[in-house]
PDB file of C-alpha atoms in Angstrom:
ATOM      1  CA  LEU A 269      -1.211  10.616  30.367  1.00  0.00           C
ATOM      2  CA  ALA A 270      -0.233   7.954  32.719  1.00  0.00           C
ATOM      3  CA  ILE A 271       1.634   4.898  31.226  1.00  0.00           C
ATOM      4  CA  GLU A 272      -1.393   2.729  31.804  1.00  0.00           C
ATOM      5  CA  VAL A 273      -3.481   4.815  29.798  1.00  0.00           C
ATOM      6  CA  VAL A 274      -1.102   5.340  26.990  1.00  0.00           C
ATOM      7  CA  LEU A 275      -0.558   1.532  26.806  1.00  0.00           C
ATOM      8  CA  ILE A 276      -4.188   1.005  26.484  1.00  0.00           C
ATOM      9  CA  LEU A 277      -4.771   3.442  24.006  1.00  0.00           C
ATOM     10  CA  GLY A 278      -1.708   2.824  22.201  1.00  0.00           C
ATOM     11  CA  ILE A 279      -2.340  -1.090  21.697  1.00  0.00           C
ATOM     12  CA  SER A 280      -6.175  -0.500  21.068  1.00  0.00           C
ATOM     13  CA  SER A 281      -5.235   1.931  18.320  1.00  0.00           C
ATOM     14  CA  VAL A 282      -2.557  -0.028  16.693  1.00  0.00           C
ATOM     15  CA  PHE A 283      -4.965  -3.273  16.605  1.00  0.00           C
ATOM     16  CA  ALA A 284      -7.773  -0.860  15.232  1.00  0.00           C
ATOM     17  CA  ASP A 285      -5.661   0.796  12.563  1.00  0.00           C
ATOM     18  CA  ALA A 286      -4.201  -2.504  11.473  1.00  0.00           C
ATOM     19  CA  LEU A 287      -7.826  -3.851  11.188  1.00  0.00           C
ATOM     20  CA  SER A 288      -8.764  -0.952   9.117  1.00  0.00           C
ATOM     21  CA  MET A 289      -5.681  -1.005   7.018  1.00  0.00           C
ATOM     22  CA  GLY A 290      -6.152  -4.762   6.591  1.00  0.00           C
ATOM     23  CA  VAL A 291      -9.810  -4.829   5.641  1.00  0.00           C
ATOM     24  CA  GLY A 292      -9.251  -1.591   3.473  1.00  0.00           C
ATOM     25  CA  ASP A 293      -6.552  -3.448   1.614  1.00  0.00           C
ATOM     26  CA  ALA A 294      -8.335  -6.581   1.093  1.00  0.00           C
ATOM     27  CA  LEU A 295     -11.592  -4.838  -0.336  1.00  0.00           C
ATOM     28  CA  SER A 296      -9.698  -2.381  -2.617  1.00  0.00           C
ATOM     29  CA  THR A 297      -7.943  -5.221  -4.102  1.00  0.00           C
ATOM     30  CA  LYS A 298     -10.958  -7.601  -4.534  1.00  0.00           C
ATOM     31  CA  ALA A 299     -12.535  -4.911  -6.254  1.00  0.00           C
ATOM     32  CA  ALA A 300      -9.616  -3.933  -8.472  1.00  0.00           C
ATOM     33  CA  ASN A 301      -9.588  -7.711  -9.248  1.00  0.00           C
ATOM     34  CA  GLN A 302     -13.247  -8.018 -10.152  1.00  0.00           C
ATOM     35  CA  TYR A 303     -13.109  -4.999 -12.317  1.00  0.00           C
ATOM     36  CA  ALA A 304     -10.042  -6.357 -14.282  1.00  0.00           C
ATOM     37  CA  LEU A 305     -11.898  -9.728 -14.813  1.00  0.00           C
ATOM     38  CA  GLU A 306     -14.944  -8.271 -15.950  1.00  0.00           C
ATOM     39  CA  GLU A 307     -12.959  -5.874 -18.377  1.00  0.00           C
ATOM     40  CA  ARG A 308     -10.965  -9.342 -19.414  1.00  0.00           C
ATOM     41  CA  ALA A 309     -14.555 -10.974 -19.910  1.00  0.00           C
ATOM     42  CA  ARG A 310     -15.819  -7.874 -22.454  1.00  0.00           C
ATOM     43  CA  GLU A 311     -12.340  -7.846 -24.316  1.00  0.00           C
ATOM     44  CA  MET A 312     -12.860 -11.644 -24.822  1.00  0.00           C
ATOM     45  CA  TRP A 313     -16.269 -11.302 -25.996  1.00  0.00           C
ATOM     46  CA  GLU A 314     -15.064  -8.679 -28.352  1.00  0.00           C
ATOM     47  CA  MET A 315     -12.347 -10.836 -29.582  1.00  0.00           C
ATOM     48  CA  GLU A 316     -14.979 -13.665 -30.371  1.00  0.00           C
ATOM     49  CA  ASN A 317     -17.295 -11.296 -31.914  1.00  0.00           C
ATOM     50  CA  ASN A 318     -15.292  -8.803 -33.741  1.00  0.00           C
ATOM     51  CA  PRO A 319     -11.829 -10.248 -34.064  1.00  0.00           C
ATOM     52  CA  GLU A 320     -10.775  -7.854 -36.751  1.00  0.00           C
ATOM     53  CA  GLY A 321     -11.545  -4.744 -35.091  1.00  0.00           C
ATOM     54  CA  GLU A 322      -9.643  -6.016 -32.100  1.00  0.00           C
ATOM     55  CA  ILE A 323      -6.821  -6.852 -33.940  1.00  0.00           C
ATOM     56  CA  GLN A 324      -6.632  -3.644 -35.905  1.00  0.00           C
ATOM     57  CA  GLU A 325      -6.864  -1.752 -32.512  1.00  0.00           C
ATOM     58  CA  MET A 326      -3.713  -3.932 -31.796  1.00  0.00           C
ATOM     59  CA  ILE A 327      -1.963  -2.874 -34.521  1.00  0.00           C
ATOM     60  CA  GLU A 328      -2.587   0.744 -34.376  1.00  0.00           C
ATOM     61  CA  ILE A 329      -1.415   0.661 -30.568  1.00  0.00           C
ATOM     62  CA  PHE A 330       1.889  -1.217 -31.752  1.00  0.00           C
ATOM     63  CA  GLU A 331       2.446   1.471 -34.310  1.00  0.00           C
ATOM     64  CA  GLU A 332       1.932   4.072 -31.925  1.00  0.00           C
ATOM     65  CA  LYS A 333       4.903   2.613 -29.941  1.00  0.00           C
ATOM     66  CA  GLY A 334       7.050   2.953 -32.799  1.00  0.00           C
ATOM     67  CA  LEU A 335       6.858  -0.138 -34.926  1.00  0.00           C
ATOM     68  CA  SER A 336       6.213  -0.048 -38.302  1.00  0.00           C
ATOM     69  CA  LYS A 337       2.546  -1.070 -40.110  1.00  0.00           C
ATOM     70  CA  GLU A 338       4.197  -4.167 -41.541  1.00  0.00           C
ATOM     71  CA  ASP A 339       6.015  -5.285 -38.543  1.00  0.00           C
ATOM     72  CA  ALA A 340       3.041  -4.363 -36.157  1.00  0.00           C
ATOM     73  CA  THR A 341       0.644  -6.494 -38.449  1.00  0.00           C
ATOM     74  CA  THR A 342       2.979  -9.272 -38.497  1.00  0.00           C
ATOM     75  CA  ALA A 343       3.341  -9.367 -34.892  1.00  0.00           C
ATOM     76  CA  ILE A 344      -0.400  -8.996 -33.775  1.00  0.00           C
ATOM     77  CA  LEU A 345      -1.745 -11.428 -36.353  1.00  0.00           C
ATOM     78  CA  ALA A 346       1.035 -14.288 -35.054  1.00  0.00           C
ATOM     79  CA  MET A 347      -0.073 -13.333 -31.346  1.00  0.00           C
ATOM     80  CA  SER A 348      -3.776 -13.559 -32.285  1.00  0.00           C
ATOM     81  CA  LYS A 349      -3.698 -17.129 -32.862  1.00  0.00           C
ATOM     82  CA  ASN A 350      -3.642 -17.900 -29.082  1.00  0.00           C
ATOM     83  CA  LYS A 351      -7.056 -15.831 -27.983  1.00  0.00           C
ATOM     84  CA  GLU A 352      -6.323 -16.167 -24.331  1.00  0.00           C
ATOM     85  CA  PHE A 353      -2.948 -14.762 -24.757  1.00  0.00           C
ATOM     86  CA  PHE A 354      -4.019 -12.157 -27.036  1.00  0.00           C
ATOM     87  CA  VAL A 355      -6.928 -11.136 -24.829  1.00  0.00           C
ATOM     88  CA  ASP A 356      -4.314 -10.810 -22.015  1.00  0.00           C
ATOM     89  CA  LEU A 357      -1.990  -8.653 -24.142  1.00  0.00           C
ATOM     90  CA  MET A 358      -5.077  -6.458 -25.003  1.00  0.00           C
ATOM     91  CA  MET A 359      -5.545  -5.975 -21.220  1.00  0.00           C
ATOM     92  CA  ALA A 360      -1.837  -4.651 -20.791  1.00  0.00           C
ATOM     93  CA  PHE A 361      -1.655  -2.656 -23.898  1.00  0.00           C
ATOM     94  CA  GLU A 362      -5.069  -1.216 -24.805  1.00  0.00           C
ATOM     95  CA  LEU A 363      -6.477  -1.037 -20.958  1.00  0.00           C
ATOM     96  CA  GLU A 364      -3.447  -0.953 -19.010  1.00  0.00           C
ATOM     97  CA  LEU A 365      -4.913  -3.618 -16.487  1.00  0.00           C
ATOM     98  CA  GLU A 366      -3.166  -6.590 -14.920  1.00  0.00           C
ATOM     99  CA  VAL A 367      -4.830  -9.839 -15.092  1.00  0.00           C
ATOM    100  CA  PRO A 368      -4.887 -11.346 -11.376  1.00  0.00           C
ATOM    101  CA  SER A 369      -3.480 -14.606 -11.215  1.00  0.00           C
ATOM    102  CA  GLU A 370      -5.736 -17.496 -10.320  1.00  0.00           C
ATOM    103  CA  ASP A 371      -4.178 -17.933  -6.799  1.00  0.00           C
ATOM    104  CA  ASP A 372      -4.108 -14.186  -6.133  1.00  0.00           C
ATOM    105  CA  ASN A 373      -6.051 -13.988  -2.570  1.00  0.00           C
ATOM    106  CA  PRO A 374      -6.942 -10.203  -1.569  1.00  0.00           C
ATOM    107  CA  TYR A 375      -7.819 -11.471   1.776  1.00  0.00           C
ATOM    108  CA  PHE A 376      -4.410 -12.644   2.460  1.00  0.00           C
ATOM    109  CA  ASP A 377      -2.831  -9.588   1.050  1.00  0.00           C
ATOM    110  CA  GLY A 378      -5.288  -7.983   3.488  1.00  0.00           C
ATOM    111  CA  LEU A 379      -3.803 -10.426   6.399  1.00  0.00           C
ATOM    112  CA  VAL A 380      -0.425  -9.182   5.471  1.00  0.00           C
ATOM    113  CA  THR A 381      -0.958  -5.680   5.762  1.00  0.00           C
ATOM    114  CA  PHE A 382      -2.629  -6.552   9.149  1.00  0.00           C
ATOM    115  CA  CYS A 383       0.161  -8.175  10.621  1.00  0.00           C
ATOM    116  CA  SER A 384       2.544  -5.632   9.269  1.00  0.00           C
ATOM    117  CA  PHE A 385       1.099  -2.961  10.746  1.00  0.00           C
ATOM    118  CA  VAL A 386       0.808  -4.529  14.091  1.00  0.00           C
ATOM    119  CA  CYS A 387       4.401  -5.621  14.297  1.00  0.00           C
ATOM    120  CA  PHE A 388       5.715  -1.919  13.001  1.00  0.00           C
ATOM    121  CA  GLY A 389       2.992  -0.261  15.032  1.00  0.00           C
ATOM    122  CA  PHE A 390       3.957  -2.176  18.558  1.00  0.00           C
ATOM    123  CA  VAL A 391       7.542  -1.471  18.375  1.00  0.00           C
ATOM    124  CA  PRO A 392       7.257   2.353  19.742  1.00  0.00           C
ATOM    125  CA  LEU A 393       5.055   0.784  22.664  1.00  0.00           C
ATOM    126  CA  MET A 394       7.834  -1.432  23.635  1.00  0.00           C
ATOM    127  CA  GLY A 395       9.757   1.187  25.581  1.00  0.00           C
ATOM    128  CA  TYR A 396       6.644   1.549  27.702  1.00  0.00           C
ATOM    129  CA  VAL A 397       6.300  -2.215  28.229  1.00  0.00           C
ATOM    130  CA  VAL A 398       9.936  -3.062  28.997  1.00  0.00           C
ATOM    131  CA  LEU A 399      10.559   0.036  31.045  1.00  0.00           C
ATOM    132  CA  TYR A 400       7.389   0.160  32.845  1.00  0.00           C
ATOM    133  CA  SER A 401       8.561  -1.230  36.096  1.00  0.00           C
ATOM    134  CA  ILE A 402      12.091   0.560  36.203  1.00  0.00           C
ATOM    135  CA  ASP A 403      12.465   3.810  38.238  1.00  0.00           C
ATOM    136  CA  LEU A 404      13.300   6.286  35.719  1.00  0.00           C
ATOM    137  CA  GLY A 405      12.786   9.242  38.196  1.00  0.00           C
ATOM    138  CA  ASP A 406      10.162  12.234  38.082  1.00  0.00           C
ATOM    139  CA  ASP A 407      10.576  12.447  34.602  1.00  0.00           C
ATOM    140  CA  LYS A 408       9.493   9.036  33.887  1.00  0.00           C
ATOM    141  CA  VAL A 409       6.774  10.023  31.449  1.00  0.00           C
ATOM    142  CA  ASN A 410       9.011  12.242  29.095  1.00  0.00           C
ATOM    143  CA  ILE A 411      11.755   9.715  28.934  1.00  0.00           C
ATOM    144  CA  LEU A 412       9.369   6.948  27.698  1.00  0.00           C
ATOM    145  CA  PHE A 413       7.941   9.493  25.283  1.00  0.00           C
ATOM    146  CA  ILE A 414      11.351  10.187  24.040  1.00  0.00           C
ATOM    147  CA  ILE A 415      12.290   6.625  23.469  1.00  0.00           C
ATOM    148  CA  ALA A 416       8.976   5.894  21.798  1.00  0.00           C
ATOM    149  CA  CYS A 417       9.443   8.702  19.380  1.00  0.00           C
ATOM    150  CA  CYS A 418      13.137   7.134  18.476  1.00  0.00           C
ATOM    151  CA  LEU A 419      11.540   3.819  18.133  1.00  0.00           C
ATOM    152  CA  THR A 420       9.003   5.460  15.877  1.00  0.00           C
ATOM    153  CA  GLY A 421      11.733   7.005  13.703  1.00  0.00           C
ATOM    154  CA  LEU A 422      13.675   3.595  13.707  1.00  0.00           C
ATOM    155  CA  MET A 423      10.803   1.529  12.616  1.00  0.00           C
ATOM    156  CA  LEU A 424       9.839   4.223   9.605  1.00  0.00           C
ATOM    157  CA  PHE A 425      13.592   4.298   8.528  1.00  0.00           C
ATOM    158  CA  VAL A 426      13.402   0.449   8.465  1.00  0.00           C
ATOM    159  CA  LEU A 427      10.181   0.226   6.644  1.00  0.00           C
ATOM    160  CA  GLY A 428      11.486   2.804   4.097  1.00  0.00           C
ATOM    161  CA  ALA A 429      14.600   0.780   3.846  1.00  0.00           C
ATOM    162  CA  LEU A 430      12.700  -2.291   3.211  1.00  0.00           C
ATOM    163  CA  LYS A 431      10.755  -0.886   0.553  1.00  0.00           C
ATOM    164  CA  THR A 432      13.963  -0.573  -1.730  1.00  0.00           C
ATOM    165  CA  MET A 433      13.903  -4.144  -1.934  1.00  0.00           C
ATOM    166  CA  PHE A 434      11.121  -3.737  -4.612  1.00  0.00           C
ATOM    167  CA  THR A 435      12.356  -0.385  -6.107  1.00  0.00           C
ATOM    168  CA  ILE A 436      15.720   0.875  -7.470  1.00  0.00           C
ATOM    169  CA  GLN A 437      15.847   3.486  -5.089  1.00  0.00           C
ATOM    170  CA  LYS A 438      18.902   3.303  -2.658  1.00  0.00           C
ATOM    171  CA  TRP A 439      18.041   1.770   0.890  1.00  0.00           C
ATOM    172  CA  TYR A 440      19.251   4.695   2.939  1.00  0.00           C
ATOM    173  CA  ALA A 441      17.169   7.141   0.497  1.00  0.00           C
ATOM    174  CA  GLY A 442      14.219   5.168   0.896  1.00  0.00           C
ATOM    175  CA  GLY A 443      14.509   4.803   4.676  1.00  0.00           C
ATOM    176  CA  LEU A 444      15.145   8.739   4.834  1.00  0.00           C
ATOM    177  CA  GLU A 445      12.017   9.315   2.937  1.00  0.00           C
ATOM    178  CA  ILE A 446       9.817   7.256   4.716  1.00  0.00           C
ATOM    179  CA  LEU A 447      11.133   8.917   8.061  1.00  0.00           C
ATOM    180  CA  PHE A 448      10.701  12.459   6.887  1.00  0.00           C
ATOM    181  CA  PHE A 449       7.257  12.266   5.544  1.00  0.00           C
ATOM    182  CA  GLY A 450       6.513  10.110   8.953  1.00  0.00           C
ATOM    183  CA  ALA A 451       7.954  12.546  11.077  1.00  0.00           C
ATOM    184  CA  MET A 452       6.204  15.554   9.191  1.00  0.00           C
ATOM    185  CA  THR A 453       2.773  13.589   9.590  1.00  0.00           C
ATOM    186  CA  ALA A 454       3.551  13.100  13.164  1.00  0.00           C
ATOM    187  CA  ALA A 455       4.581  16.391  13.842  1.00  0.00           C
ATOM    188  CA  VAL A 456       1.334  17.592  12.398  1.00  0.00           C
ATOM    189  CA  ALA A 457      -0.569  15.546  14.227  1.00  0.00           C
ATOM    190  CA  TYR A 458       0.992  16.726  17.367  1.00  0.00           C
ATOM    191  CA  LEU A 459       0.318  20.386  16.620  1.00  0.00           C
ATOM    192  CA  ILE A 460      -3.070  19.814  15.738  1.00  0.00           C
ATOM    193  CA  GLY A 461      -3.916  18.302  19.273  1.00  0.00           C
ATOM    194  CA  LEU A 462      -1.855  21.157  20.984  1.00  0.00           C
ATOM    195  CA  LEU A 463      -3.966  23.476  19.072  1.00  0.00           C
ATOM    196  CA  VAL A 464      -7.135  21.892  20.067  1.00  0.00           C
ATOM    197  CA  GLU A 465      -6.148  21.730  23.509  1.00  0.00           C
ATOM    198  CA  GLU A 466      -5.455  25.357  23.487  1.00  0.00           C
ATOM    199  CA  VAL A 467      -8.708  26.145  21.820  1.00  0.00           C
ATOM    200  CA  THR A 468     -10.928  24.026  24.000  1.00  0.00           C
ATOM    201  CA  GLY A 469      -9.113  24.346  27.211  1.00  0.00           C
ATOM    202  CA  PHE A 470      -9.322  20.608  27.593  1.00  0.00           C
ATOM    203  CA  GLY A 471      -6.648  19.050  29.835  1.00  0.00           C
ATOM    204  CA  GLU A 472      -5.641  21.979  31.733  1.00  0.00           C
ATOM    205  CA  ASP A 473      -7.498  20.520  34.710  1.00  0.00           C
ATOM    206  CA  THR A 474      -7.282  17.026  34.073  1.00  0.00           C
ATOM    207  CA  ASN A 475      -4.754  14.598  35.809  1.00  0.00           C
ATOM    208  CA  CYS A 476      -4.563  11.052  34.327  1.00  0.00           C
TER     209      CYS A 476
END
């Protein structure tokens, strides 16, 4: 493909994919929050209408986690005096759900995903943008493609390394992990493209 076509398709693809990822993140987070709040409302109703049953359920859960019946009963009875806290406790231990905070905004999460995708996705195209007007000889297209692949690998490694800030994984292990799976994904996509071209014959007589 001509460099102009690569830039047009690349930039449009980055923004389209970023928008898709951002909207998907926002909607999935919103749905998860709504589900959690609905479950919390149900637990609150059960606590108000059948407190003995809810307390007994929590005592049994704490017993399953290793507490004696006496210790579990003492702890649960003490915590059940604060209804709001006890309902949140039931959400965590009984339903294994996290209650979203009041300032949790799923659309902000989606915006962060969108911006992150654009920032990381645009880097591989920088080679085409920066070196577009520089004469790299007859093999310019292949050189720019290799540069784009290298920049993609670099960004995948950086993304994996940054991910470890929120985990106990070593930064280099996280970087190599994301780089490996990203490279495998790209290789599969590239091979599928070659297979489609081979089967359909598309591109053999096309010059862009």
